[in-house]
Amino acid sequence: MEMMLLEIIVGVLVLMLLLILLLIFLACKPWRFFFSSRSPTLKVGDLDRPLVSDDVESNELARNYDLEGACYQNEGPLHLSRPVGLVHKQRLPSTSAHLIQDVVSEPAEEISVDQTFKCIFPAEHLAEVQRHVRQEDQSHILGLSQENDPFQEFVPKVIIDQRSCLSLEVISGPSSGVRCSVQSTSSSRLPLTLGRVSSDLLLKDSEVSGKHAMINWNMDKKKWELVDMGSLNGTLLNSQPVNHPDSGSRHWGDPVELTNGDIITLGTTSNVYVHVTSKSENETPFGVGMASDPMALRRGGKKLAMEDVCYYQWPLPGIDQFGVFGICDGHGGVAAANSASKMLPEKVANILSDSLTRERVLSQCDASEVLRVAFSQTEASMNNYYEGCTATVLLVWANGDENFFAQCANLGDSACVMNVDGKQIKMTEDHRVTSYSERLRISEIGEPLKDGETRLCGLNLARMLGDKFLKQQDARFSSEPYISEAVHINQASGAFALLASDGFWDVISVKKAVQLVLQVNILLLKQLSSIVNFCKVFFP
C-alpha cells in the first residue's frame, strides 16, 4: 500500500514538473527567434566603441558601410533599403546647403536603436529623379493616377496640388517590412487602423493590441493625426507616450499631429516609420533631418524622461527668405526646453517682420543683433524658475542670388558644427563651468571660481535660459548668448550643419560626426539608383 502511494506521489510530481516546463517554454517563446524579423541591438559595451574609425578615409566611405560597420546592401529593386542600427537621416545629395538636426536623447522603450528622424526632399532633386526616369523612356510614369498607383510611395514626384500622402513602414519588430499608404483625399480608406487584428497596417506582434492605434486626416488643420485606441501596452510617438495616462482604463488618448519622419512605437518592439509627402515639403531648398537615440535602458538604470527638444521652421511665417533650426536640452524637466523651442522662432520672426531690420541683415550679411534680441526677449518671457535649458539656434537666410548665409547663437553645451566644402566650422561656444572661456568670464565679473570648482549651485552650466531662481541667488549665471560669425554658402558649395546636445558630442568626435553625415550622402546615391532601377523594372 505504501509503495503504491509513493508511486502516485512520484507520478504527480513528474506531471507537475512537466507542466512547469511547458509553461516556461510557452512564456519564453523560443520559436520567435526562427520566425520573426528582428533588428540588431546595441550592446552596452558598444557605447564605448567608435561608430566610425578615425582612420576611415573619404574614399573608403564609398564602400557602403552602415553606421554599425556592417556592409549596407540593397534588398532588390522593388524595395528601397533602409539601414538598421543607428537610424540616420536619408536625403538626396545636393549642391545646395544641407541642414541636419540630430538630437541625442535618452528615453525609449527598447534597446535597439530604431529612432526618429525627419527628412524633407528638395523639389529640384525630385525633379532630377524624374529626369533620370524620363531619360529611360519612363515619361508615362508621372501620368499614372495617384489614387490607383499602389507603388507611388516609392516613386518620387512633384506634388502639384494640396493633397497629402501618408506612407507607413514597419522598420523593426516581428512584422518588419510591412507597408501601407493612403491619400488625404481617399475618404473611403480613412481612418487608417494599426493593430494585430483586421487592421490596415497588420502587425503580428503579441504586444500590439487588436485595435491599437488609428491615424486620420484632420480637414481643419490639414494635418495627419495619431490616436491611441486604449491599447494595453501603450503607443509612443518619437519616444513620447501618446496613450491615456491610465493604461488600464482602455480609454483613448488625445490626437497628436504626425509629421514627416516621425517614429510610432507600438508596444516595445514594433516601430513604424512615417513618411508624409506634401507640396510645402517639396518647396524646401535643402534636406532636413532629426534623430534621437535612447540611452536610459542601455545604461541599465531607470527610464529617464525626454528633455531634449528640436525644431525647425522654413520659411518663417511671412518671411520667405529666413528660417531657424534649433535644439534645446532641458535640465530639471522639459518645460523650459518646450517653452524656449516655441518662443525663439516666434521672437526671431517678429523681429524680422520689420522690413528695415530684414534689409539690414541682407545688406550687411549679419544677423547678430536679431539673435541677441531674440534671446533676450525669450529669457524675459520665460517663467521657469526651477527648470532651465540650453539653447542653440541656427538662423539661415537666402539672398537674391539664391546663396545662403548661416549664423548661430547658443547658450550652454548643445553645439553646432558646419562643414562647407570639407572645412569644419565650429558655430558655438561651450558654456560649461569647466570651460576656459566661462571661467574667464566669471573671473572678470569679480567672483572667480575656486580651484577644482566645477559646478554652480549644482549645475555644470554657467549660461542657460530659465532657472530664474538660481540666477537670483548667484549673479555668475548668465543668459547672454554667444553669437558666431555669419557663414556664406554659395550655390556650388557642398555644405551641411549638425546640431546636437551634449549626449551626442560626449561620445562622438566632430571628425566622426562629419564622416557619418558624408556616409549618409553616399548611401543616398544608392537609394537614388534603386528608385531609377525600380522604374526600369516595373515599367519596362
CSV table of C-alpha atoms in Angstrom, one decimal, residues 359-535:
chain,number,residue,atom,x,y,z
A,359,GLU,CA,17.0,94.6,-45.3
A,360,ARG,CA,19.8,95.5,-42.9
A,361,VAL,CA,20.5,91.8,-42.3
A,362,LEU,CA,20.5,91.1,-46.1
A,363,SER,CA,22.8,94.1,-46.9
A,364,GLN,CA,25.3,93.6,-44.0
A,365,CYS,CA,25.2,89.7,-44.2
A,366,ASP,CA,24.9,89.8,-40.4
A,367,ALA,CA,22.1,88.9,-38.0
A,368,SER,CA,23.9,89.2,-34.7
A,369,GLU,CA,21.5,91.8,-33.3
A,370,VAL,CA,18.5,89.9,-34.3
A,371,LEU,CA,19.7,86.8,-32.5
A,372,ARG,CA,20.8,88.7,-29.4
A,373,VAL,CA,17.4,90.5,-29.1
A,374,ALA,CA,15.5,87.2,-29.7
A,375,PHE,CA,17.4,85.5,-26.9
A,376,SER,CA,16.9,88.5,-24.5
A,377,GLN,CA,13.1,88.6,-25.2
A,378,THR,CA,12.8,84.9,-24.8
A,379,GLU,CA,14.6,84.9,-21.4
A,380,ALA,CA,12.3,87.8,-20.3
A,381,SER,CA,9.2,85.9,-21.4
A,382,MET,CA,10.0,82.6,-19.7
A,383,ASN,CA,8.5,81.8,-16.3
A,384,ASN,CA,10.7,78.8,-15.5
A,385,TYR,CA,12.0,79.4,-12.0
A,386,TYR,CA,13.3,75.9,-11.2
A,387,GLU,CA,13.9,74.5,-14.7
A,388,GLY,CA,16.2,75.6,-17.4
A,389,CYS,CA,17.6,74.6,-20.8
A,390,THR,CA,20.4,75.1,-23.2
A,391,ALA,CA,19.5,76.8,-26.5
A,392,THR,CA,21.2,76.6,-29.9
A,393,VAL,CA,19.7,78.4,-32.8
A,394,LEU,CA,20.9,78.4,-36.4
A,395,LEU,CA,19.4,81.3,-38.4
A,396,VAL,CA,19.6,80.7,-42.2
A,397,TRP,CA,18.7,83.1,-44.9
A,398,ALA,CA,18.9,83.4,-48.7
A,399,ASN,CA,19.9,86.4,-50.7
A,400,GLY,CA,18.6,87.4,-54.1
A,401,ASP,CA,21.3,85.4,-55.8
A,402,GLU,CA,20.0,82.2,-54.1
A,403,ASN,CA,23.1,81.9,-52.0
A,404,PHE,CA,22.7,81.1,-48.3
A,405,PHE,CA,24.0,82.6,-45.1
A,406,ALA,CA,24.0,80.9,-41.7
A,407,GLN,CA,24.7,82.4,-38.3
A,408,CYS,CA,24.4,80.7,-34.9
A,409,ALA,CA,23.7,81.7,-31.3
A,410,ASN,CA,23.9,79.5,-28.3
A,411,LEU,CA,23.7,79.1,-24.5
A,412,GLY,CA,25.0,76.0,-22.8
A,413,ASP,CA,26.7,73.0,-24.3
A,414,SER,CA,24.5,72.0,-27.2
A,415,ALA,CA,26.9,72.5,-30.1
A,416,CYS,CA,26.6,73.3,-33.8
A,417,VAL,CA,29.2,72.4,-36.4
A,418,MET,CA,29.1,73.3,-40.1
A,419,ASN,CA,31.0,71.7,-42.9
A,420,VAL,CA,31.4,73.8,-46.0
A,421,ASP,CA,33.4,72.2,-48.9
A,422,GLY,CA,35.2,69.9,-46.4
A,423,LYS,CA,36.1,72.7,-44.0
A,424,GLN,CA,34.8,72.3,-40.5
A,425,ILE,CA,33.5,75.4,-38.8
A,426,LYS,CA,32.5,75.5,-35.1
A,427,MET,CA,29.5,77.7,-34.7
A,428,THR,CA,29.0,77.6,-30.9
A,429,GLU,CA,30.9,78.1,-27.6
A,430,ASP,CA,30.9,75.7,-24.7
A,431,HIS,CA,29.4,77.3,-21.6
A,432,ARG,CA,30.1,74.6,-19.0
A,433,VAL,CA,31.6,75.8,-15.8
A,434,THR,CA,34.8,73.8,-16.6
A,435,SER,CA,35.4,75.6,-19.9
A,436,TYR,CA,38.2,78.2,-20.1
A,437,SER,CA,36.0,80.9,-21.6
A,438,GLU,CA,33.4,80.6,-18.9
A,439,ARG,CA,35.9,80.6,-16.1
A,440,LEU,CA,37.5,83.7,-17.6
A,441,ARG,CA,34.1,85.4,-17.9
A,442,ILE,CA,33.2,84.6,-14.3
A,443,SER,CA,36.6,85.8,-13.1
A,444,GLU,CA,36.1,89.1,-14.9
A,445,ILE,CA,32.8,89.9,-13.0
A,446,GLY,CA,34.8,89.7,-9.7
A,447,GLU,CA,33.7,86.3,-8.4
A,448,PRO,CA,36.2,83.8,-9.7
A,449,LEU,CA,35.7,80.1,-9.3
A,450,LYS,CA,37.8,78.2,-6.8
A,451,ASP,CA,40.3,75.6,-7.9
A,452,GLY,CA,38.5,72.4,-8.6
A,453,GLU,CA,35.1,74.0,-8.5
A,454,THR,CA,33.1,72.5,-11.5
A,455,ARG,CA,29.5,73.5,-10.6
A,456,LEU,CA,27.4,76.5,-9.7
A,457,CYS,CA,24.5,75.6,-7.4
A,458,GLY,CA,24.8,72.0,-8.5
A,459,LEU,CA,24.7,72.8,-12.3
A,460,ASN,CA,27.7,72.3,-14.6
A,461,LEU,CA,26.4,75.1,-16.9
A,462,ALA,CA,27.0,78.8,-16.4
A,463,ARG,CA,24.7,80.0,-19.1
A,464,MET,CA,21.2,78.9,-19.9
A,465,LEU,CA,17.6,80.0,-20.4
A,466,GLY,CA,15.2,79.8,-17.5
A,467,ASP,CA,16.4,78.8,-14.0
A,468,LYS,CA,15.2,82.2,-12.7
A,469,PHE,CA,15.6,81.2,-9.0
A,470,LEU,CA,19.3,80.2,-9.4
A,471,LYS,CA,20.0,83.4,-11.3
A,472,GLN,CA,18.5,85.4,-8.4
A,473,GLN,CA,20.8,83.5,-6.0
A,474,ASP,CA,24.0,83.7,-8.0
A,475,ALA,CA,25.0,86.6,-10.3
A,476,ARG,CA,27.6,84.4,-12.1
A,477,PHE,CA,24.8,82.7,-14.1
A,478,SER,CA,24.1,84.4,-17.5
A,479,SER,CA,21.7,84.3,-20.4
A,480,GLU,CA,23.9,86.3,-22.8
A,481,PRO,CA,24.3,84.1,-25.9
A,482,TYR,CA,27.5,83.5,-27.9
A,483,ILE,CA,26.9,84.6,-31.5
A,484,SER,CA,29.1,83.2,-34.3
A,485,GLU,CA,30.2,85.0,-37.5
A,486,ALA,CA,27.9,84.5,-40.5
A,487,VAL,CA,29.0,81.8,-42.9
A,488,HIS,CA,28.4,82.2,-46.6
A,489,ILE,CA,27.3,79.2,-48.6
A,490,ASN,CA,27.3,79.7,-52.3
A,491,GLN,CA,25.1,77.6,-54.6
A,492,ALA,CA,28.1,75.5,-55.7
A,493,SER,CA,29.1,74.6,-52.2
A,494,GLY,CA,28.6,71.2,-50.6
A,495,ALA,CA,27.6,72.1,-47.1
A,496,PHE,CA,25.7,70.8,-44.0
A,497,ALA,CA,25.2,71.8,-40.4
A,498,LEU,CA,25.0,69.4,-37.5
A,499,LEU,CA,23.3,70.5,-34.2
A,500,ALA,CA,23.3,68.1,-31.2
A,501,SER,CA,23.1,68.1,-27.5
A,502,ASP,CA,26.0,67.1,-25.2
A,503,GLY,CA,24.8,63.5,-25.2
A,504,PHE,CA,26.0,63.2,-28.8
A,505,TRP,CA,29.2,65.2,-28.6
A,506,ASP,CA,30.3,63.4,-25.4
A,507,VAL,CA,30.6,60.1,-27.3
A,508,ILE,CA,31.3,61.2,-30.9
A,509,SER,CA,34.0,63.5,-32.1
A,510,VAL,CA,33.5,66.2,-34.7
A,511,LYS,CA,35.6,64.2,-37.2
A,512,LYS,CA,33.4,61.1,-36.7
A,513,ALA,CA,30.2,63.1,-36.9
A,514,VAL,CA,31.3,64.6,-40.2
A,515,GLN,CA,32.1,61.1,-41.5
A,516,LEU,CA,28.7,59.9,-40.6
A,517,VAL,CA,27.0,62.6,-42.5
A,518,LEU,CA,29.1,62.0,-45.6
A,519,GLN,CA,28.4,58.4,-45.2
A,520,VAL,CA,24.6,59.0,-45.4
A,521,ASN,CA,25.1,61.0,-48.6
A,522,ILE,CA,26.8,58.1,-50.3
A,523,LEU,CA,24.1,55.7,-49.1
A,524,LEU,CA,21.5,58.0,-50.7
A,525,LEU,CA,23.2,57.7,-54.0
A,526,LYS,CA,22.5,54.0,-53.8
A,527,GLN,CA,18.8,54.8,-53.0
A,528,LEU,CA,18.6,57.2,-56.0
A,529,SER,CA,19.9,54.3,-58.1
A,530,SER,CA,17.3,52.0,-56.5
A,531,ILE,CA,14.5,54.4,-57.4
A,532,VAL,CA,15.6,54.5,-61.1
A,533,ASN,CA,16.1,50.7,-61.2
A,534,PHE,CA,12.6,50.3,-59.7
A,535,CYS,CA,11.1,52.4,-62.5
